[in-house]
Coordinates of C-alpha atoms in Angstrom, one line a residue:
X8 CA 118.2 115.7 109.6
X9 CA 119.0 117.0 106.5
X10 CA 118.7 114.3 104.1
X11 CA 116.3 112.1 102.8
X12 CA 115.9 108.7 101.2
X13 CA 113.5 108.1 99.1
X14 CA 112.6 104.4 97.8
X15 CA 110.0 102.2 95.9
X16 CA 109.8 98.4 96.6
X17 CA 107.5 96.3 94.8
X18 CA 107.4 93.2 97.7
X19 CA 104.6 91.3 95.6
X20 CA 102.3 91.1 98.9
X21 CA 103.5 90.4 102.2
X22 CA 101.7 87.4 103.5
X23 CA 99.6 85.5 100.9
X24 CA 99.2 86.1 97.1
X25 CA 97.2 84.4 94.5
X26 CA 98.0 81.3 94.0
X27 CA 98.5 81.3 89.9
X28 CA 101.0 83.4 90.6
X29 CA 102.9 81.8 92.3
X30 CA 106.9 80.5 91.7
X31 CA 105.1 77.3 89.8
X32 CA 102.7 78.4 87.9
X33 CA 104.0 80.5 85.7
X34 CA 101.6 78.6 82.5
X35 CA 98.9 78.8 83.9
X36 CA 99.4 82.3 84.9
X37 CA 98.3 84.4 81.6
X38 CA 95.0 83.0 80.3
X39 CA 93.6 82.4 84.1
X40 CA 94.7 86.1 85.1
X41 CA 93.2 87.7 82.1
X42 CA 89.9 85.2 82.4
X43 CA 89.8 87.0 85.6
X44 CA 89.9 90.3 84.4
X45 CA 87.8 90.1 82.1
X46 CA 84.9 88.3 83.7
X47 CA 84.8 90.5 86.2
X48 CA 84.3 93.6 83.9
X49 CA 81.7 92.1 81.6
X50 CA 79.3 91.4 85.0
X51 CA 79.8 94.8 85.7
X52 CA 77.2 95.1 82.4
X53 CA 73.5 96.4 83.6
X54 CA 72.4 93.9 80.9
X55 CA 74.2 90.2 79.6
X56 CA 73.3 90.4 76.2
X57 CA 73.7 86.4 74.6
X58 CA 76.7 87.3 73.3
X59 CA 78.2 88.3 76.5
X60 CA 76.5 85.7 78.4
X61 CA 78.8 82.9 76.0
X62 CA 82.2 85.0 77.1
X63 CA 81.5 84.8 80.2
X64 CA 81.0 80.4 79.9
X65 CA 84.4 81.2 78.0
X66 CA 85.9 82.7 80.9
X67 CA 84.2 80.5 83.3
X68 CA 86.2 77.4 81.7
X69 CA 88.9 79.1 81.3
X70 CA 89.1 78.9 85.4
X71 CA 87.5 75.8 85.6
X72 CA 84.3 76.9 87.3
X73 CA 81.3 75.9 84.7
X74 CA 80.9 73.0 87.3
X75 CA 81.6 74.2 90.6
X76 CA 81.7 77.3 92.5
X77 CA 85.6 76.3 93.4
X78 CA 88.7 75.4 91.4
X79 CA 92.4 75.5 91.5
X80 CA 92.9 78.8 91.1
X81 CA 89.7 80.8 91.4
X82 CA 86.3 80.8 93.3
X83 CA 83.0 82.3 91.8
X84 CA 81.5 84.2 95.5
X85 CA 77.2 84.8 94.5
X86 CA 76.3 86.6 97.6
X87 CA 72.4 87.1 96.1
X88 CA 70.6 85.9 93.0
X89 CA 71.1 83.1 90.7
X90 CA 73.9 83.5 88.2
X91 CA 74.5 80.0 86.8
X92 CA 72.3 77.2 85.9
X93 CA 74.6 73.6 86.0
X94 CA 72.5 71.2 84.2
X95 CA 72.5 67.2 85.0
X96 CA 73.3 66.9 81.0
X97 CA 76.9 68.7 81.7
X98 CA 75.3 72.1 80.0
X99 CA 75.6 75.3 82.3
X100 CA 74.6 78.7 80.8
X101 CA 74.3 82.1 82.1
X102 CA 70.6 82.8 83.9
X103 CA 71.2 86.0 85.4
X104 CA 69.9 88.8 83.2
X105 CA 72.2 91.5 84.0
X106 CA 74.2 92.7 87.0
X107 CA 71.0 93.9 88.9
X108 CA 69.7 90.3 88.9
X109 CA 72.6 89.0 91.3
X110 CA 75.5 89.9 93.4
X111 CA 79.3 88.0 93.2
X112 CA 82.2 87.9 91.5
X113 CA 85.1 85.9 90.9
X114 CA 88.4 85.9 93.0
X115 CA 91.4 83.9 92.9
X116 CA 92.3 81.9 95.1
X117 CA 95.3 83.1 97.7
X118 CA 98.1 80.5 99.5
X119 CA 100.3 81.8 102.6
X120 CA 103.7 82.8 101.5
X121 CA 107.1 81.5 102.8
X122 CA 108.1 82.9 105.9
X123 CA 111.5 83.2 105.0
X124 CA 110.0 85.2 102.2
X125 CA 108.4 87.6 104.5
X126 CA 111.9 87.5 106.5
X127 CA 113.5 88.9 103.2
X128 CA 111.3 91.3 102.2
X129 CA 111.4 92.9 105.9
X130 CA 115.7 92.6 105.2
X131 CA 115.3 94.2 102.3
X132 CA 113.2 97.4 104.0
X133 CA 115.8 97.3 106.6
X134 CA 118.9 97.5 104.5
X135 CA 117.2 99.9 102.0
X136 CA 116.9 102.2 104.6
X137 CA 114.4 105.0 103.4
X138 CA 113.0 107.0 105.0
X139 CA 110.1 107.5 102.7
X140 CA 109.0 104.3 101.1
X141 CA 106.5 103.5 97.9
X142 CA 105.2 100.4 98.3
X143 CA 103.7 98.4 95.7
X144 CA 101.4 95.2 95.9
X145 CA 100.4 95.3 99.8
X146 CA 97.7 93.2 100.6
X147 CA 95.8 95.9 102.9
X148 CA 96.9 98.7 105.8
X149 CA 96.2 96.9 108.4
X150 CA 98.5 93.9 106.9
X151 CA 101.1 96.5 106.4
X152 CA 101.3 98.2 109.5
X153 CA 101.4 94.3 111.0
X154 CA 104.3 93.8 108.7
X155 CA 106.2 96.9 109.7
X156 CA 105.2 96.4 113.6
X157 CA 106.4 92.8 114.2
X158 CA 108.2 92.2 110.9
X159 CA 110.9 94.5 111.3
X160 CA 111.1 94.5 114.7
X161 CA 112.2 90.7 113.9
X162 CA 115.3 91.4 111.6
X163 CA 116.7 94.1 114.6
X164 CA 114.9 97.6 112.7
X165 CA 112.7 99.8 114.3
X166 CA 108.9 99.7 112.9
X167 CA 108.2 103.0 110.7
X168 CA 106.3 105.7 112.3
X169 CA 103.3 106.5 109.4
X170 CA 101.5 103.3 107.7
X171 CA 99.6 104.8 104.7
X172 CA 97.4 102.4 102.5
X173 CA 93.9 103.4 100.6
X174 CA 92.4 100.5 98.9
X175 CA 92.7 100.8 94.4
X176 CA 91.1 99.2 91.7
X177 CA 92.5 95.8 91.4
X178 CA 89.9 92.7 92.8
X179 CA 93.2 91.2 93.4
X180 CA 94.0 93.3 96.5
X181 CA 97.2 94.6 95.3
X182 CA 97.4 98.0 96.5
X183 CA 99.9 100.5 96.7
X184 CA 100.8 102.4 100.0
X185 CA 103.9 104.6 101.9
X186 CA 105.7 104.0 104.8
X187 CA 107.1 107.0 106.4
X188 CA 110.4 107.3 109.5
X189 CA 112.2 109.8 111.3
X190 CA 109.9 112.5 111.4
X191 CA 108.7 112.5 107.9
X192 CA 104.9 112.9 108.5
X193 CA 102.4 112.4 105.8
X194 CA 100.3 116.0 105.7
X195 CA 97.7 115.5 103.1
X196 CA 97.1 112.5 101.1
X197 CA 94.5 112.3 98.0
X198 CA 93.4 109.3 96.3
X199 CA 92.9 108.7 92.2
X200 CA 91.0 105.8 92.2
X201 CA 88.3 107.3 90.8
X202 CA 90.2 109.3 87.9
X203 CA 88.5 108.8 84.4
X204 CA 88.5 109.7 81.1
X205 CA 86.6 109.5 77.9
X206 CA 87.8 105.7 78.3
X207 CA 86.6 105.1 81.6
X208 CA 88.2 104.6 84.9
X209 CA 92.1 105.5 84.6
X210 CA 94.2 103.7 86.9
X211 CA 94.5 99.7 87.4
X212 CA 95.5 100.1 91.3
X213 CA 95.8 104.5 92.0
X214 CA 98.2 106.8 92.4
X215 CA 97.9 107.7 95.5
X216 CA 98.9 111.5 96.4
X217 CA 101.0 111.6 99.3
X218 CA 102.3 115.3 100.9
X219 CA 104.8 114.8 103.3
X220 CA 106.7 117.2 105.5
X221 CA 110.5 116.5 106.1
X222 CA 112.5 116.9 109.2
X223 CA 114.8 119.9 107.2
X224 CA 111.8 121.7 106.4
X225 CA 110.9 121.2 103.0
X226 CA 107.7 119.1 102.0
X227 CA 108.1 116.6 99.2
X228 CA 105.2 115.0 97.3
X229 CA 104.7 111.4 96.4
X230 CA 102.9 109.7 93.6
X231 CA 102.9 105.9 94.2
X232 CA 101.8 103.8 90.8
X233 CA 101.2 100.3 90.1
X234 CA 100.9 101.2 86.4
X235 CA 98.7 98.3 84.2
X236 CA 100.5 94.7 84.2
X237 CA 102.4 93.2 81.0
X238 CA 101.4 90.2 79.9
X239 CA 98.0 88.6 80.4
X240 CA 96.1 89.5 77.1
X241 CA 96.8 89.3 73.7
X242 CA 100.2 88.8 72.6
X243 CA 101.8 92.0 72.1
X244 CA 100.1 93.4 75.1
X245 CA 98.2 96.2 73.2
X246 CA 95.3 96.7 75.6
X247 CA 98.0 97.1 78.7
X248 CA 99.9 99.4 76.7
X249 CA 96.8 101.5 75.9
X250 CA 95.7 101.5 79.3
X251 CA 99.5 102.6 80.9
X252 CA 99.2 105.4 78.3
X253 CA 96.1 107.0 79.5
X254 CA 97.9 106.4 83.5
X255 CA 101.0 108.0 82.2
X256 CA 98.8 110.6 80.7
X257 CA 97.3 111.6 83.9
X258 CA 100.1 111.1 86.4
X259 CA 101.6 114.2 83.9
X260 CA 98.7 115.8 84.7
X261 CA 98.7 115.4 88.0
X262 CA 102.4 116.5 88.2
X263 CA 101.9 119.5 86.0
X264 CA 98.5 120.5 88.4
X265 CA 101.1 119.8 91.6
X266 CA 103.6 122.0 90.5
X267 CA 101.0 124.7 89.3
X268 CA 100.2 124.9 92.7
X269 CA 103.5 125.8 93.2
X270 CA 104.8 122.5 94.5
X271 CA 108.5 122.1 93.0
X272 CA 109.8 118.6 95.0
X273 CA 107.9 115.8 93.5
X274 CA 108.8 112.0 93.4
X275 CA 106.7 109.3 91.3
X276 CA 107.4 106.2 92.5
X277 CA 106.5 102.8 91.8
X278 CA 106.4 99.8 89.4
X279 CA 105.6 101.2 86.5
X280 CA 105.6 97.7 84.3
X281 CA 107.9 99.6 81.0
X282 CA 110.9 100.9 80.0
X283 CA 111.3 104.4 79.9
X284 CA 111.5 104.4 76.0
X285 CA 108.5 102.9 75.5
X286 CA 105.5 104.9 73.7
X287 CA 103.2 103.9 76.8
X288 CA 105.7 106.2 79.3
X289 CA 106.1 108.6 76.7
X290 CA 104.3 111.3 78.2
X291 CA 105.3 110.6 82.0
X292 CA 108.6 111.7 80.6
X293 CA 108.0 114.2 77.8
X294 CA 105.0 116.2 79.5
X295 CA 106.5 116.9 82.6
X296 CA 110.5 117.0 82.9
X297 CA 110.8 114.5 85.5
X298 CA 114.3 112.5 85.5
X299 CA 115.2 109.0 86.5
X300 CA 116.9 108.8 89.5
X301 CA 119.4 106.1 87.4
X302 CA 120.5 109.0 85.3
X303 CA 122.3 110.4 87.7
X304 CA 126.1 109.9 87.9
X305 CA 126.6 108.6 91.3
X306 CA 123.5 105.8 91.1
X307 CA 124.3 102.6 92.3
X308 CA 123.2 99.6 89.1
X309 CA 124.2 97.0 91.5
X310 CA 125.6 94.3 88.9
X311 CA 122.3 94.4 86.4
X312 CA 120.5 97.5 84.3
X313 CA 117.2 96.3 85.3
X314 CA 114.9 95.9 88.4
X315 CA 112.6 93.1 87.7
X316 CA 114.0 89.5 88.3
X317 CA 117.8 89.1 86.4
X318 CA 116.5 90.7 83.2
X319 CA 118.6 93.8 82.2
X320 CA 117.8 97.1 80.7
X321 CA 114.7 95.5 79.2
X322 CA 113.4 94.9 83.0
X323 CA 114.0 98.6 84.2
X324 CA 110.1 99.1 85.2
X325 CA 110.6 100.0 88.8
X326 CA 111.1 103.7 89.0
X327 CA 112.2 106.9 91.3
X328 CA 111.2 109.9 89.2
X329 CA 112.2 113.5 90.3
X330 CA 111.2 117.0 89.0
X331 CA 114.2 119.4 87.7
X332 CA 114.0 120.8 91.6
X333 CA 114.4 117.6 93.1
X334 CA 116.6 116.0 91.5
X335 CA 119.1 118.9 91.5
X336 CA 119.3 118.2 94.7
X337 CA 119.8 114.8 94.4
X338 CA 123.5 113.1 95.8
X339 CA 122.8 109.7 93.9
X340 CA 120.7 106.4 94.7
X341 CA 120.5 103.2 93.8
X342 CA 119.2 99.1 93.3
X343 CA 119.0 97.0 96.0
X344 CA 118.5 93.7 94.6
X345 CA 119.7 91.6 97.8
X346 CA 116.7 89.8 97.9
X347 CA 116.0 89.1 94.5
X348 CA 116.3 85.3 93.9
X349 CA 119.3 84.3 91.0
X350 CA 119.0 81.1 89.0
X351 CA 122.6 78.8 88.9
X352 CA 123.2 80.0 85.3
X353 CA 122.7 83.7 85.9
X354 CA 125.8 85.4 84.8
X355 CA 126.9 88.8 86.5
X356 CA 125.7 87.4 89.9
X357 CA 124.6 90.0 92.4
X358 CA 124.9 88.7 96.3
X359 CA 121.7 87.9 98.1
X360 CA 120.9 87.3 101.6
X361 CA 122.3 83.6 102.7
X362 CA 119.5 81.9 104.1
X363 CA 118.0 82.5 100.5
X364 CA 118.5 78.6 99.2
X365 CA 115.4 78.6 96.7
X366 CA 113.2 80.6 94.6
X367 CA 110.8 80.4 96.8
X368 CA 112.3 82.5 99.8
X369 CA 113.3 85.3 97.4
X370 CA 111.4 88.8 98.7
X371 CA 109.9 89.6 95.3
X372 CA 110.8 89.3 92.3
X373 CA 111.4 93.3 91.5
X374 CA 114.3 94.6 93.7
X375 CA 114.0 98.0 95.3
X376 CA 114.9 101.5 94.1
X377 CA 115.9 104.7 96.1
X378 CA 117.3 108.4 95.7
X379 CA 119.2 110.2 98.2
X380 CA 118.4 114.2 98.5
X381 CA 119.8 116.6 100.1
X382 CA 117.9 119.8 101.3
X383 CA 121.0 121.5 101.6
X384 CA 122.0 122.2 98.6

């Protein structure tokens, strides 16, 4: 074999996902997701000064969990100590002194996802057809390889022959992973997880370092990224935007390191939640060389300029990006957005899979990416 495809699919977990983000709760979504967040970074503090101890009740109420252990959304886990006093006046304050007074957390609550859904996204791997595949916002490995082992064996494809997933960052369980066919066999794989800088821990999920060797010979790295989410602080996003600078930041350096080592065929793939003119990507793009597979002249745009929902060039955030050596040898690529749902009023309609009657069977909301190389030339 002498070609390979390479793709990136974002299939917004497999089998369950938190339920505030879900198809109808899209409101709620912001404030409880960055409640979330943040609560679980300020118990992270060795001590809960009083100041901290009243965001935290902030938080608390923001997922409805000042009065029970349990809402809607979210559920406050103490595995050891006390944390919360709940008074018979309605009061509840903070008791725990600091985080080496108790053990929990909070975690959102997860509901099972349509099986049509999981049909779809399985569809989409199928018709994609890489041979190499980023995959962003897997719930686990082991849920994963289940998905590839019984999933696609379902819509009439062969499982793929190399699972890879290492557990990130995110409390959500959102991870990022590669699926690997047809004799492309992972060789060395490297984790980031615990990258930091003079800000602290770098990435929101990793970016996972995968070396794999190709059935023509040559051996192509991966960097899979789930770069930091739009959208759940303050309006503007300023904190995510500081926060996928410093990734971007490091993925150059990490692509710059590779290539000192004299590694010339690197891909980094993933959702990478901005456009490629944005100041946050800057130096992905300006620090390194890599080119967008879309640039090239036989890439397929498949009705729309964008990968995330039905927004155009604005929603371009999913991402195949190649070094000068790879991409030269590049033959095109393309969007797959078969199994990204499309409202009645969308105009520019793109097709998608039949049995697809309602949002909620859509695959994800971000439609796959790919590149097609060829080692011979």
């Amino acid at each position: 074999m002498s070609t390979t495809r390479i793709g990136s699919f974002n299939v917004e977990n497999m089998f369950e996902r938190p339920k505030v983000m879900g198809r109808n709760a899209t409101k709620h979504a912001a404030p409880i997701l960055a409640a979330h967040a943040r609560f679980n970074e300020l118990i992270a503090a060795e001590t809960y000064l009083p100041e901290v101890k009243e965001e935290l009740k902030e938080h608390l109420a923001t997922l409805e969990l000042l009065r029970s252990d349990r809402s809607k959304y979210a559920i406050l886990r103490r595995i050891r100590g006390r944390f919360l006093a709940r008074h018979r006046t309605g009061e509840t304050s903070v008791v725990a002194s600091g985080r080496e007074s108790w053990v929990g957390w909070v975690e959102l609550t997860t509901e099972p996802i349509s099986e049509l859904a999981t049909r779809h996204t399985a569809q989409v791997m199928r018709d994609v057809g890489a041979h190499v595949l980023g995959v962003v916002e897997a719930e686990s490995r082991e849920l994963l390889h289940m998905f590839s082992a019984s999933m696609l064996k379902h819509v009439g494809w062969t499982p793929y022959e190399e699972v890879h997933l290492i557990d990130g960052n995110d409390e959500r369980g959102i991870n990022v992973g590669l699926l690997t066919r047809d004799e492309h066999q992972v060789i060395t794989i490297r984790t980031h997880v615990y990258a930091k800088d003079s800000s602290g821990v770098i990435f929101s999920r990793d970016c996972a370092e995968y070396h794999v060797r190709t059935p023509a010979g040559p051996e192509v790295v991966l960097l899979v990224n789930h770069l930091k989410s739009k959208g759940y602080g303050a309006p503007g996003d300023p904190i995510g935007a500081r926060r996928r600078f410093r990734q971007s930041v490091r993925i150059a350096r990490i692509v710059n390191r590779l290539r000192d080592e004299g590694h010339e065929h690197i891909a980094v793939v993933g959702d990478l939640n901005d456009t490629a003119d944005s100041e946050a990507l800057r130096p992905l793009f300006q620090r390194t060389g890599l080119r967008d597979i879309s640039e090239h002249e036989n890439f397929d745009w498949d009705h729309r300029m964008g990968t995330y929902r039905g927004v155009n060039e604005k929603g371009k955030i999913d991402y195949v990006l190649l070094t000068p050596e790879l991409f030269a040898k590049a033959t095109g690529g393309g969007i797959f957005r078969k199994g990204v749902w499309r409202g009645p009023r969308t105009k520019n309609r793109w097709d998608v899979y039949e049995t697809m009657t309602n949002e909620v069977h859509a695959a994800s909301d971000h439609a796959a990416i790919y590149a097609d190389i060829d080692w011979t030339l």
